[in-house]
Coordinates of C-alpha atoms (C1' of nucleotides) in Angstrom, one line a residue:
Chain A
M272 CA 0.1 0.0 0.1
R273 CA 1.3 3.4 -1.0
A274 CA 0.4 4.8 2.4
V275 CA 3.1 2.6 3.9
T276 CA 5.6 3.9 1.5
M277 CA 4.6 7.3 2.1
S278 CA 4.5 6.9 5.8
S279 CA 8.0 5.8 5.7
L280 CA 9.1 9.3 4.7
S281 CA 11.0 11.1 7.1
S282 CA 8.9 14.1 8.7
S283 CA 11.4 16.4 7.3
S284 CA 10.4 15.4 3.9
L285 CA 7.0 16.4 4.5
C286 CA 8.0 19.9 4.6
K287 CA 9.7 19.9 1.2
K288 CA 6.6 20.5 -1.0
K289 CA 6.3 23.6 -2.6
S290 CA 3.0 24.1 -1.0
L291 CA 4.7 24.4 2.4
S292 CA 5.4 27.9 1.3
S293 CA 5.0 28.9 4.9
S294 CA 8.3 27.8 6.7
S295 CA 6.6 28.1 10.0
D296 CA 4.3 25.1 9.1
C297 CA 7.0 22.8 10.2
D298 CA 8.3 25.0 13.0
N299 CA 5.1 25.1 14.8
S300 CA 3.7 21.8 15.8
D301 CA 0.4 23.4 16.3
Q302 CA 0.2 24.5 12.7
L303 CA -1.6 22.2 10.3
R304 CA 0.2 19.4 8.7
R305 CA 0.8 19.0 5.0
G306 CA 2.3 16.8 2.6
P307 CA 2.0 12.9 2.6
W308 CA -0.1 11.2 5.1
T309 CA 1.5 9.0 7.7
L310 CA 0.0 5.4 8.6
E311 CA -0.9 6.9 11.9
E312 CA -3.0 9.8 10.5
D313 CA -4.6 7.2 7.9
N314 CA -5.6 5.2 10.9
L315 CA -7.0 8.0 12.8
L316 CA -9.2 9.1 9.9
I317 CA -10.4 5.5 9.2
H318 CA -11.3 5.0 12.6
Y319 CA -13.1 8.3 13.1
I320 CA -15.2 7.9 10.0
A321 CA -16.0 4.3 10.9
C322 CA -17.4 5.6 14.1
H323 CA -18.8 8.9 13.1
G324 CA -19.2 8.8 9.4
E325 CA -18.2 11.3 6.9
G326 CA -19.0 15.1 6.3
R327 CA -18.2 18.3 8.2
W328 CA -14.6 17.7 7.3
N329 CA -13.2 20.5 9.2
L330 CA -14.9 19.5 12.4
L331 CA -14.0 15.8 11.6
A332 CA -10.3 16.8 11.3
K333 CA -10.3 18.6 14.7
R334 CA -12.4 15.7 16.6
A335 CA -10.3 13.1 15.2
G336 CA -7.2 14.7 16.3
L337 CA -5.7 15.3 12.9
R338 CA -3.6 18.4 12.3
R339 CA -5.0 18.6 8.7
T340 CA -7.3 20.8 6.9
G341 CA -10.8 19.4 6.3
K342 CA -10.1 19.6 2.8
S343 CA -7.0 17.5 3.2
C344 CA -9.0 14.8 5.2
R345 CA -11.7 14.7 2.5
L346 CA -9.3 14.3 -0.2
R347 CA -7.4 11.6 1.5
W348 CA -10.5 9.7 2.4
L349 CA -12.3 10.0 -1.1
N350 CA -9.0 9.4 -3.1
Y351 CA -7.3 6.8 -1.1
L352 CA -8.8 5.6 2.0
K353 CA -12.4 4.9 1.1
P354 CA -12.9 1.1 1.0
D355 CA -14.4 1.0 -2.3
V356 CA -11.6 2.9 -4.1
K357 CA -10.2 0.8 -6.6
R358 CA -6.4 0.7 -7.3
G359 CA -4.4 -0.7 -10.1
N360 CA -4.1 -0.1 -13.7
L361 CA -7.3 1.1 -15.5
S362 CA -8.8 -1.8 -17.5
P363 CA -9.2 -1.3 -21.2
Q364 CA -12.9 -1.1 -20.7
E365 CA -12.5 1.6 -18.2
Q366 CA -10.1 3.5 -20.5
L367 CA -12.5 3.2 -23.4
L368 CA -15.2 4.6 -21.2
I369 CA -12.9 7.5 -20.1
L370 CA -12.1 8.3 -23.8
D371 CA -15.8 8.1 -24.7
L372 CA -17.0 10.3 -21.8
H373 CA -14.2 12.8 -22.1
S374 CA -15.3 13.2 -25.7
K375 CA -18.6 14.0 -24.5
W376 CA -18.0 16.0 -21.5
G377 CA -14.5 17.3 -21.7
N378 CA -12.5 17.7 -18.4
R379 CA -15.5 17.0 -16.2
W380 CA -13.3 14.5 -14.2
S381 CA -15.9 14.1 -11.4
K382 CA -18.7 13.4 -13.9
I383 CA -16.7 11.0 -15.6
A384 CA -15.7 9.4 -12.5
Q385 CA -19.2 8.8 -11.4
H386 CA -19.4 6.3 -14.2
L387 CA -16.4 4.4 -13.3
P388 CA -17.2 2.9 -9.7
G389 CA -14.1 2.8 -7.5
R390 CA -12.3 5.3 -9.5
T391 CA -11.6 8.8 -8.4
D392 CA -11.8 11.9 -10.5
N393 CA -8.1 12.4 -9.5
E394 CA -7.3 9.1 -10.9
I395 CA -8.9 9.7 -14.2
K396 CA -7.4 13.1 -14.3
N397 CA -4.0 11.7 -13.9
Y398 CA -4.7 9.1 -16.5
W399 CA -5.7 11.7 -19.0
R400 CA -2.7 13.9 -18.3
T401 CA -0.1 11.2 -18.3
R402 CA -1.3 8.8 -20.9
V403 CA -3.6 10.6 -23.2
Q404 CA -2.0 14.0 -23.2
K405 CA 1.5 12.3 -23.5
Q406 CA 0.3 10.6 -26.7
A407 CA -1.0 13.8 -28.0
R408 CA 2.5 15.3 -27.4
H409 CA 4.1 12.5 -29.2
L410 CA 1.9 13.4 -32.3
K411 CA 2.3 17.0 -31.8
V412 CA -1.2 17.8 -31.7
D413 CA -3.4 19.4 -28.9
A414 CA -5.1 16.7 -26.9
N415 CA -8.2 18.6 -26.9
S416 CA -8.1 19.3 -30.8
T417 CA -10.5 17.5 -33.1
A418 CA -7.6 16.1 -34.8
F419 CA -6.5 14.1 -31.7
Q420 CA -10.2 13.2 -31.2
D421 CA -10.0 11.7 -34.6
I422 CA -6.9 9.9 -33.8
I423 CA -8.3 8.6 -30.6
K424 CA -11.5 7.4 -32.3
R425 CA -9.7 5.7 -35.3
F426 CA -6.6 4.2 -33.6
W427 CA -6.9 4.2 -30.0
I428 CA -10.4 3.1 -29.4
P429 CA -10.1 0.3 -31.9
R430 CA -7.1 -0.9 -30.1
L431 CA -8.8 -0.9 -26.9
L432 CA -11.7 -2.8 -28.5
Q433 CA -9.3 -5.3 -29.8
K434 CA -7.7 -5.7 -26.4
I435 CA -11.2 -6.0 -25.0
E436 CA -12.2 -8.5 -27.5
G437 CA -9.0 -10.5 -27.0
S438 CA -9.7 -10.6 -23.3
T439 CA -13.3 -11.7 -23.8
T440 CA -12.4 -14.3 -26.2
S441 CA -9.7 -15.9 -24.1
S442 CA -11.7 -15.6 -20.9
S443 CA -15.4 -16.2 -21.9
S444 CA -15.3 -20.0 -22.0
S445 CA -13.7 -20.4 -18.7
S446 CA -14.5 -17.3 -16.7
S447 CA -17.6 -15.7 -18.1
S448 CA -20.1 -18.0 -16.5
T449 CA -18.4 -17.5 -13.2
I450 CA -18.3 -13.8 -13.2
L451 CA -21.9 -13.5 -14.6
S452 CA -23.1 -15.7 -11.7
E453 CA -21.1 -13.8 -9.1
N454 CA -22.1 -10.4 -10.2
P455 CA -25.8 -9.5 -10.2
T456 CA -25.1 -6.3 -12.1
V457 CA -23.8 -8.3 -15.1
V458 CA -27.0 -9.7 -16.4
A459 CA -27.6 -11.8 -19.6
H460 CA -27.7 -9.6 -22.6
Q461 CA -29.1 -10.1 -26.0
P462 CA -26.6 -10.0 -28.7
V463 CA -26.4 -6.6 -30.2
N464 CA -26.0 -5.7 -33.8
Y465 CA -23.2 -3.3 -33.5
A466 CA -23.1 -2.7 -37.1
A467 CA -26.6 -1.6 -37.2
Q468 CA -25.6 0.9 -34.4
N469 CA -23.2 2.6 -36.9
F470 CA -20.3 1.2 -34.8
Q471 CA -17.6 1.8 -37.2
Y472 CA -14.2 1.8 -35.5
P473 CA -11.9 -0.3 -37.6
I474 CA -9.5 -2.6 -35.8
P475 CA -6.0 -1.7 -36.8
P476 CA -3.5 -4.5 -37.5
P477 CA -2.0 -6.5 -34.6
P478 CA 1.1 -5.3 -33.0
P479 CA 4.4 -6.6 -34.1
Q480 CA 5.0 -8.4 -30.8
E481 CA 3.0 -8.7 -27.7
V482 CA 3.8 -9.8 -24.3
P483 CA 0.7 -10.8 -22.7
G484 CA 0.2 -9.4 -19.3
N485 CA 3.4 -7.5 -19.3
H486 CA 2.9 -4.1 -21.0
Q487 CA 3.9 -2.1 -18.2
G488 CA 7.6 -1.1 -18.1
R489 CA 7.5 -0.2 -14.5
H490 CA 6.4 -1.9 -11.4
D491 CA 3.1 -1.0 -10.4
H492 CA 3.2 -0.7 -6.6
N493 CA -0.6 -0.5 -6.8
S494 CA -0.9 -3.9 -8.6
D495 CA -4.0 -5.5 -9.1
S496 CA -2.8 -8.5 -7.3
E497 CA -2.7 -6.4 -4.4
N498 CA -6.4 -6.0 -4.3
G499 CA -7.0 -9.4 -5.7
S500 CA -8.6 -8.2 -9.0
N501 CA -8.1 -9.6 -12.4
P502 CA -6.7 -6.8 -14.5
C503 CA -8.5 -7.7 -17.5
I504 CA -12.0 -8.3 -16.3
S505 CA -12.7 -7.4 -12.9
S506 CA -11.9 -3.7 -12.7
T507 CA -15.3 -3.1 -14.5
E508 CA -17.3 -5.8 -13.1
S509 CA -19.1 -3.6 -10.6
I510 CA -19.9 -1.0 -13.2
N511 CA -23.7 -1.1 -13.6
I512 CA -24.0 -2.1 -17.2
S513 CA -27.3 -0.4 -17.9
Q514 CA -25.8 2.7 -16.5
I515 CA -22.9 2.5 -18.9
S516 CA -25.1 1.7 -21.9
Q517 CA -26.9 5.1 -21.1
V518 CA -23.9 7.2 -21.1
S519 CA -21.5 5.5 -23.6
E520 CA -22.1 4.8 -27.1
Y521 CA -20.4 1.4 -26.8
P522 CA -22.4 -1.8 -26.3
A523 CA -22.8 -2.5 -22.8
S524 CA -21.5 -6.1 -23.2
L525 CA -18.1 -4.7 -23.9
F526 CA -17.9 -3.5 -20.4
H527 CA -18.4 -6.9 -19.1
G528 CA -15.2 -7.8 -20.4
M529 CA -16.6 -11.1 -21.2
G530 CA -19.4 -12.9 -22.8
S531 CA -20.0 -13.9 -26.4
F532 CA -18.8 -11.2 -28.8
P533 CA -20.3 -11.0 -32.2
K534 CA -16.8 -10.3 -33.5
D535 CA -17.7 -9.3 -37.0
S536 CA -20.7 -7.4 -36.4
Y537 CA -19.2 -4.5 -34.7
Y538 CA -16.0 -4.5 -36.7
V539 CA -16.4 -2.7 -39.9
D540 CA -13.7 -3.9 -42.2
N541 CA -13.6 -0.7 -44.1
M542 CA -10.1 0.7 -44.8
E543 CA -11.3 3.0 -47.4
A544 CA -13.4 4.6 -44.7
M545 CA -10.3 5.2 -43.0
S546 CA -9.1 7.6 -45.7
L547 CA -6.9 9.9 -43.9
A548 CA -8.1 12.6 -46.2
S549 CA -11.4 12.4 -44.2
L550 CA -9.6 13.0 -40.9
S551 CA -9.5 16.5 -39.5
V552 CA -6.1 16.1 -38.8
P553 CA -3.1 18.5 -39.5
A554 CA -0.9 17.8 -42.5
G555 CA 1.9 16.9 -40.3
V556 CA 0.2 14.4 -38.4
V557 CA -1.3 13.0 -41.7
Q558 CA 2.3 12.6 -42.8
N559 CA 3.0 10.6 -39.7
L560 CA -0.1 8.5 -40.1
G561 CA 0.7 7.6 -43.7
E562 CA -1.3 8.1 -46.9
S563 CA -2.0 4.9 -48.5
N564 CA -2.0 2.3 -46.0
W565 CA -1.8 1.5 -42.2
G566 CA 1.8 0.7 -42.5
G567 CA 2.5 4.3 -43.5
Y568 CA 1.9 5.3 -40.0
D569 CA 4.8 4.4 -37.5
F570 CA 2.8 1.8 -35.8
G571 CA 6.0 1.1 -33.8
D572 CA 5.0 4.3 -32.2
M573 CA 1.3 3.6 -32.1
W574 CA 1.7 0.2 -30.6
S575 CA 3.9 1.8 -28.0
M576 CA 0.5 3.2 -26.8
D577 CA 0.0 -0.2 -25.3
E578 CA 2.7 0.7 -22.9
L579 CA 1.3 4.2 -22.5
M580 CA -2.0 3.0 -21.9
A581 CA -0.7 0.0 -19.9
I582 CA -3.3 -2.2 -21.6
Chain B
dA284 C1' 27.7 1.9 -10.2
dA285 C1' 26.5 6.5 -10.9
dT286 C1' 24.0 9.8 -12.9
dA287 C1' 20.3 12.0 -15.5
dC288 C1' 16.0 12.0 -17.2
dA289 C1' 11.1 10.5 -17.6
dC290 C1' 7.1 9.3 -15.6
dC291 C1' 3.5 8.5 -12.2
dC292 C1' 0.3 10.1 -8.9
dA293 C1' -0.7 11.8 -4.2
dA294 C1' -1.5 16.0 -2.4
dC295 C1' -1.9 20.8 -2.7
dC296 C1' -4.2 25.2 -4.4
dG297 C1' -7.5 28.5 -6.0
dC298 C1' -12.0 29.3 -7.2
dA299 C1' -17.1 28.3 -7.4
dC300 C1' -21.2 27.1 -5.6
dG301 C1' -24.9 26.1 -2.0
dC302 C1' -26.5 26.6 2.4
dC303 C1' -27.3 28.7 6.6
dC304 C1' -27.6 32.6 9.8
Chain C
dG27 C1' -27.9 41.3 0.7
dG28 C1' -23.8 39.3 2.5
dG29 C1' -20.7 37.2 5.5
dG30 C1' -19.2 32.6 7.0
dC31 C1' -18.7 27.9 6.3
dG32 C1' -18.5 23.5 4.1
dT33 C1' -18.0 21.2 0.0
dG34 C1' -16.7 20.0 -4.7
dC35 C1' -14.1 20.6 -8.7
dG36 C1' -10.2 21.2 -12.1
dG37 C1' -5.5 22.5 -12.5
dT38 C1' -0.9 22.2 -10.8
dT39 C1' 3.1 20.7 -8.3
dG40 C1' 7.0 18.0 -7.0
dG41 C1' 8.8 13.7 -4.6
dG42 C1' 9.5 8.9 -5.5
dT43 C1' 10.7 5.7 -8.6
dG44 C1' 11.8 3.2 -12.8
dT45 C1' 14.7 3.6 -17.0
dA46 C1' 18.1 4.9 -20.0
dT47 C1' 22.8 6.3 -20.6

DNA sequence: AATACACCCAACCGCACGCCC
DNA sequence: GGGGCGTGCGGTTGGGTGTAT
């Protein structure tokens, strides 16, 4: 748990953050504490909330004996300590939902987070900034531009769909029945004709090499194993499917991460439709993306998105 | 092995809004 | 109306850590 790591920090390090602009913060023990939370503080907060509940954060901070602002307590609780906070990498389903909802609502992180149970607005915001915006920087486009939106829709989302499909086909036979029976929110769905829904994200060619389950270069100290979840399927298990189908244009069954997948019905194999001339992408990016075929684009770069996205 | 660089994300900030007195 | 308080949101920062040189 990261809190343990943080709590191992020396108290002096707690004073190093820029936010500790007032040097007296550390000189006067009566002043409010800032910086990383210690294990003791976490325990105080958890115990107090367990006994008295949330709310009235300033009062809570005082009564719990925490020398923290109410704001800080609230943030710590909501983003880290709350029992239903989900940790670990975002699943492809969750990433897909984020991309989709962000295209609808923009930087309304809390609103987006409402549709990803267990995920906080902070986490989603961080995901967007570190993964999505990074990819935009690589392509030298503005992450909020229509050009990048196009790239997301035509490259990134299909890649996610492919990942989801991969996980569903590999897990459907063995685990779907288990998951379905275990999760009341995952109900039986009628097969959906995705083509009829004008679902036309093309699936790009497969990456040159794939190392299943090891796309992340760095060690994830919030690994899924830590909370006992399967990185492929469980992160969205608790998502209310009907809710998702209301907010997302994607078929609800995608968010099961399992179940039978009408592979060819949603996949429109239409490379002509991918004519880059139809993209509202700047010339420089178009050059990157290639003019005549998928290979024209540096898919080495694009597939490195797997690492960026940790899918 | 040492150093530099890049990345991630917890925690901060300022601001806005709603409610109550 | 307006001041105070609590809460929520989006943007930003910087320490810790992984990776490259």
